[in-house]
CSV table of C-alpha atoms in Angstrom, one decimal:
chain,number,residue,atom,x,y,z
P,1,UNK,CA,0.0,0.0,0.0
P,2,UNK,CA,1.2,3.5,-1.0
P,3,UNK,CA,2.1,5.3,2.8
P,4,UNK,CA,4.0,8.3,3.6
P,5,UNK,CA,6.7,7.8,6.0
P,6,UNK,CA,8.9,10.2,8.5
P,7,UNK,CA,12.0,9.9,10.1
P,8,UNK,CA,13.4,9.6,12.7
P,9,UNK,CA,9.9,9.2,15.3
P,10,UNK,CA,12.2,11.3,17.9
P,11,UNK,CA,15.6,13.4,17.7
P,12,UNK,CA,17.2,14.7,20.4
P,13,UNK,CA,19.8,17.1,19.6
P,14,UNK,CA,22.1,20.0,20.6
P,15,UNK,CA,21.5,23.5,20.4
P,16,UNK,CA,23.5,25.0,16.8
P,17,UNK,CA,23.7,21.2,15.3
P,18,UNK,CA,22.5,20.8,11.5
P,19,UNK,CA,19.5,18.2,12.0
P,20,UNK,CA,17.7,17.0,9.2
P,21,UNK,CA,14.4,15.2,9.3
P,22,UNK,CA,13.4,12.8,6.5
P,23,UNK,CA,9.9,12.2,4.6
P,24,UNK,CA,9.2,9.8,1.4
P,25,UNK,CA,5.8,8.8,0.3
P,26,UNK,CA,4.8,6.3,-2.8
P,27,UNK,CA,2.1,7.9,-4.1
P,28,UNK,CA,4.1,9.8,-6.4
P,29,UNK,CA,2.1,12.9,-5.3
P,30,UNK,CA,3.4,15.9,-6.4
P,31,UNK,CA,2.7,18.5,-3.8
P,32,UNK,CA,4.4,17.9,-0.2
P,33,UNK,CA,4.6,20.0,2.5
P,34,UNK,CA,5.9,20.7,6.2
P,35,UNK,CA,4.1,21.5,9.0
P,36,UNK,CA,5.2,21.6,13.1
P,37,UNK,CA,2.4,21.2,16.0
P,38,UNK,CA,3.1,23.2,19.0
P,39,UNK,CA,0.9,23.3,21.9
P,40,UNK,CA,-1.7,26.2,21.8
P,41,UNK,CA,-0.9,26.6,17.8
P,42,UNK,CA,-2.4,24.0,16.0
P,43,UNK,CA,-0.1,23.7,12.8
P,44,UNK,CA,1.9,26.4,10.8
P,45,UNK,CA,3.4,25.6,7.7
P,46,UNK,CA,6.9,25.4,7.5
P,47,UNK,CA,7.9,24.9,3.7
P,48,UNK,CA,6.2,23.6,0.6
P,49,UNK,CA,6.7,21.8,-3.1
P,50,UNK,CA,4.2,21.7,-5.7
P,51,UNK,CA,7.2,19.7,-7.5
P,52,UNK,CA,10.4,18.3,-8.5
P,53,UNK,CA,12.9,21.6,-7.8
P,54,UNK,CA,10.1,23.7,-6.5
P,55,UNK,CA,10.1,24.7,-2.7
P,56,UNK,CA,8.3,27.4,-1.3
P,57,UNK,CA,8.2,29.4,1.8
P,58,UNK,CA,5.2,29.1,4.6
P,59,UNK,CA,4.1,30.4,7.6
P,60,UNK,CA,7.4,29.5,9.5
P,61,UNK,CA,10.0,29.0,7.2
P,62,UNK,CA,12.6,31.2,9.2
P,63,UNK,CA,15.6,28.4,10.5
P,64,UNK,CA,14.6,25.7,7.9
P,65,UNK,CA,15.2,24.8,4.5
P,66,UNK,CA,14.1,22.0,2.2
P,67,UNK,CA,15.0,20.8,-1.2
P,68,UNK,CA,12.7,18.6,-3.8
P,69,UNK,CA,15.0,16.2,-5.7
P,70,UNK,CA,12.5,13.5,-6.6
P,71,UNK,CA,8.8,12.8,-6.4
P,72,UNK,CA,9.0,10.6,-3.5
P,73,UNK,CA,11.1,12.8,-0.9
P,74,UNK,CA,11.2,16.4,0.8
P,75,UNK,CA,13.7,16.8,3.7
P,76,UNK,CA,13.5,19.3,6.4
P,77,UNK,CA,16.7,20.7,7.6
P,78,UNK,CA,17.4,22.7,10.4
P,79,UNK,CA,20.5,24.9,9.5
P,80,UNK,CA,21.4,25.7,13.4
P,81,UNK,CA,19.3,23.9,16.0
P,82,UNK,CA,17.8,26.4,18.4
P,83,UNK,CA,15.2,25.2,21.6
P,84,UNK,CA,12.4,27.2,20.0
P,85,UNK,CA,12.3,24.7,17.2
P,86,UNK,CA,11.9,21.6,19.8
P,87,UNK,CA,8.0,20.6,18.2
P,88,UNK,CA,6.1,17.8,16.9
P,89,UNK,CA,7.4,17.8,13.1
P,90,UNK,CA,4.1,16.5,10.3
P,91,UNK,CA,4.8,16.0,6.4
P,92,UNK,CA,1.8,15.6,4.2
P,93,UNK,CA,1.7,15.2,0.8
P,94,UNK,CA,-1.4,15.5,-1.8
P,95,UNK,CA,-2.1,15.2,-5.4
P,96,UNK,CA,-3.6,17.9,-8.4
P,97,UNK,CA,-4.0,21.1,-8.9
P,98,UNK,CA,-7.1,21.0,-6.3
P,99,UNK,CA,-6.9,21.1,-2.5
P,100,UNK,CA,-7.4,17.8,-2.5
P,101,UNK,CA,-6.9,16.1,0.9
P,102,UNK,CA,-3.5,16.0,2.2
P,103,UNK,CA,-2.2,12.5,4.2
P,104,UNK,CA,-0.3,13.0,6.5
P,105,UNK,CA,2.9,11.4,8.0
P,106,UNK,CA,3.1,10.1,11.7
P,107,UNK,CA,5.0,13.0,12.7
P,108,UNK,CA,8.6,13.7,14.2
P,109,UNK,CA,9.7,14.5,17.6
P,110,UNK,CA,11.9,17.0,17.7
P,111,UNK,CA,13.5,18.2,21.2
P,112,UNK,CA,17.1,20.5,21.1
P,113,UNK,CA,18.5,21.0,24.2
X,1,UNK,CA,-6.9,34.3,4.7
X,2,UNK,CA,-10.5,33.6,5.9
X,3,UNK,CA,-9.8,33.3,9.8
X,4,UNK,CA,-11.9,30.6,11.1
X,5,UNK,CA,-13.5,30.4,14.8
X,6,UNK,CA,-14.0,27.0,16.9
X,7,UNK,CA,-15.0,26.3,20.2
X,8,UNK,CA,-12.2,25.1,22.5
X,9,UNK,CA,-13.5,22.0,23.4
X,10,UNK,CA,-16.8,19.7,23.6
X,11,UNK,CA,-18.0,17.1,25.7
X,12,UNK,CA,-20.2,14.5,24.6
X,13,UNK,CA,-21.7,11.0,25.1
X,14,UNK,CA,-21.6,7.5,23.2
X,15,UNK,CA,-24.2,7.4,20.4
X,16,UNK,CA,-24.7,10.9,20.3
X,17,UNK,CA,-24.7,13.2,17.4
X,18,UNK,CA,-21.8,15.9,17.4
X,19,UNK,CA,-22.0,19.0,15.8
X,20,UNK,CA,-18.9,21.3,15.4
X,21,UNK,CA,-19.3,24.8,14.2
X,22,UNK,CA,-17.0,26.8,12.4
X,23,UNK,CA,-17.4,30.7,11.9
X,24,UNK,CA,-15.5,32.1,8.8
X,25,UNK,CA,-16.7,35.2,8.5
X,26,UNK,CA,-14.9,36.7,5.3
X,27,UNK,CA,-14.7,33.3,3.5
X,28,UNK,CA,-13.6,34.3,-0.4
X,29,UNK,CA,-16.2,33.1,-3.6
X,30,UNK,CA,-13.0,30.7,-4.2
X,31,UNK,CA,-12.8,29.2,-0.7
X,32,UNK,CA,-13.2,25.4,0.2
X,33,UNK,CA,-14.1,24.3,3.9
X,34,UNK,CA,-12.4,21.6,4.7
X,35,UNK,CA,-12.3,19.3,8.3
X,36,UNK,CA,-9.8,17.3,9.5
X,37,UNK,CA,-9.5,14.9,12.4
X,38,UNK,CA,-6.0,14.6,14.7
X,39,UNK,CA,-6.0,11.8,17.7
X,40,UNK,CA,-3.1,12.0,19.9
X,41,UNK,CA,0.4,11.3,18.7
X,42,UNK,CA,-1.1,11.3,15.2
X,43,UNK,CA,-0.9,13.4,11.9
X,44,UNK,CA,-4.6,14.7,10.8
X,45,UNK,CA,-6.4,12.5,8.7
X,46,UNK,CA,-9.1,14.4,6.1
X,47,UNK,CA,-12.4,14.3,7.0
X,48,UNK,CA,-14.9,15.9,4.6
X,49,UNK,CA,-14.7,19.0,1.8
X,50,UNK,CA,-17.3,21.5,0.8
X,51,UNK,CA,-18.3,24.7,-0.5
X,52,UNK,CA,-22.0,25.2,-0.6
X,53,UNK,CA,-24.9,23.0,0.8
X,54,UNK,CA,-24.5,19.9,2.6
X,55,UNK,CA,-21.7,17.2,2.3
X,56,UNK,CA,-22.0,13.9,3.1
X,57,UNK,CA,-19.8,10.7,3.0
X,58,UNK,CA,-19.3,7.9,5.3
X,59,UNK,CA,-17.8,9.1,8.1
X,60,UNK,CA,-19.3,12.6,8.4
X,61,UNK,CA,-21.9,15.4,7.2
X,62,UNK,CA,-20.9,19.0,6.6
X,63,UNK,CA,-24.0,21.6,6.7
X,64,UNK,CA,-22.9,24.8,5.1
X,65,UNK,CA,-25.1,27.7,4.9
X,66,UNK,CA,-26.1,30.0,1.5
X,67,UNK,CA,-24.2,32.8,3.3
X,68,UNK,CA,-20.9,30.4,3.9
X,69,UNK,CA,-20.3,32.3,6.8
X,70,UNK,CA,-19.7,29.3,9.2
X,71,UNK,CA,-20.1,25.5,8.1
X,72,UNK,CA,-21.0,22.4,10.6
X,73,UNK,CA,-19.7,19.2,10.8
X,74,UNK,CA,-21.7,16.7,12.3
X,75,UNK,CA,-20.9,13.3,13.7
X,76,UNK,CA,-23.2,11.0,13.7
X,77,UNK,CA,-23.8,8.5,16.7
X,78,UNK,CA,-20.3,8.9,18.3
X,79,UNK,CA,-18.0,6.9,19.8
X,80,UNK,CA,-14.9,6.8,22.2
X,81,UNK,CA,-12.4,6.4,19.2
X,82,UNK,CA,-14.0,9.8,17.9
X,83,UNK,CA,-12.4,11.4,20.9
X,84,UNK,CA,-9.8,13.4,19.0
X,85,UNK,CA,-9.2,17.4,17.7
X,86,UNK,CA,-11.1,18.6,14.5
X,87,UNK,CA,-9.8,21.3,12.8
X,88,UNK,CA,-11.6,23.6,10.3
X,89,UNK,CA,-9.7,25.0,7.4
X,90,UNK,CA,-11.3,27.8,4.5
X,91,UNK,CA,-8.7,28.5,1.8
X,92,UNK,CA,-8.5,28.8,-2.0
X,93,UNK,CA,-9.5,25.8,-3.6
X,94,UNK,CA,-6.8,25.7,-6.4
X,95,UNK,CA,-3.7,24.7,-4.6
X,96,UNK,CA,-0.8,26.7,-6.3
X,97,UNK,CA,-3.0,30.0,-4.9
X,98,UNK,CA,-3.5,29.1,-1.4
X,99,UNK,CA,0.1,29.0,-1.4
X,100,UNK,CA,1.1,29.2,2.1
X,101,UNK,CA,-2.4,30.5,3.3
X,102,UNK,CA,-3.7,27.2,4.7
X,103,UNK,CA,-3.3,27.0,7.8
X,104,UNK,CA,-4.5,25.4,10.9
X,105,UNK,CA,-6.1,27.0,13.7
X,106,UNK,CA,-6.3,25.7,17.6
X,107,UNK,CA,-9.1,23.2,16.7
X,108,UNK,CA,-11.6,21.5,18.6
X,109,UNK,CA,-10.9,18.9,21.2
X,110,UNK,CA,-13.9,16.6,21.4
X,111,UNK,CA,-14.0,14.2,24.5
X,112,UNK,CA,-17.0,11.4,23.9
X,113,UNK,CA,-17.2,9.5,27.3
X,114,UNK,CA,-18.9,6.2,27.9
């Protein structure tokens, strides 16, 4: 069955360390996007592909970065750790033109200490 | 960005209907409301889409007025795995210009007890 996976589940890391959090789905959708859940905020958007070499800016895109090689994959990376990006980490991915419904990942645990 | 309003929280019972409401006051002629559904340590999972009238699919119903001005999802006969948050989005329906518009708000924690 075609899934959309994260990892790792949790990361514990160091304040200023490059982190990168992974995300690959098989349903060769083309739009995938970033999200992270903090308590009292629901989720903001972090970054955002509609494609192969398209990335977009979202919400909270300040201290992160992403890059769209393939179909199948969109990595978050944190240039420079700080605590305020400790979070629960969600990719999603959809299909079309449409807001169509997004699926989402089962999240990543971020905490930087 | 059409800001949406939700209550907090909601208390209900086994076998009972739920109904969430959703204000969205300044909803656009191009916006979609959309609902999804988050249990604990989980990503959301879609619920139901609409954008006039009443939706309906297996799960849930979604009752949205001629004004658009707020929509309502409704849960039919509840039970304790429906305990989770719903969230209400309203964004353009054509992807590439909601852009980084969608967004979720706080959501609505909904506690069914036996």
């Amino acid at each position: 069955d075609a899934e959309i996976t994260q990892s790792p589940r949790h990361k514990i890391t160091e304040t200023g360390r490059q982190v990168t959090l992974a995300c690959h789905q098989t349903w060769n959708h083309n739009n995938m996007f970033w999200y992270r859940q903090d308590l009292g905020h629901g989720l903001r958007l972090i970054h955002y592909s509609y494609g192969v070499q398209d990335t977009n800016k979202g919400e909270v895109s300040d201290g992160y970065s992403v890059s769209r090689s393939n179909t199948e994959d969109l990595p978050l990376t944190l240039e420079s750790a700080a605590s305020s990006q400790t979070s629960v980490y969600f990719c999603a991915s959809s299909e079309g033109t449409a807001y169509n419904e997004q699926f989402f990942g089962p999240g990543t645990r971020l905490t930087v200490l | 960005l059409a800001k949406t309003t939700q209550p907090i929280s909601m208390d209900s019972y086994e076998g009972q209907e739920v109904n969430i409401t959703c204000s969205h006051n300044n909803i656009a002629t191009n916006d979609y409301i959309t609902w999804y559904q988050q249990f604990p340590s989980q990503g959301p999972r879609f619920i139901i889409q609409g954008y006039k009238t009443k939706v309906t699919n297996e799960v849930a119903s979604l009752f949205i007025p001629a004004d658009r001005k707020s929509s309502t999802l409704s849960l039919p006969r509840v039970s304790l795995s429906d305990t989770a948050v719903y969230y209400c989005l309203v964004g353009e329906h054509m992807i590439k210009a909601a852009g980084n518009k969608l967004t979720f708000g706080g959501g609505t924690r909904v506690l069914v007890k036996p």
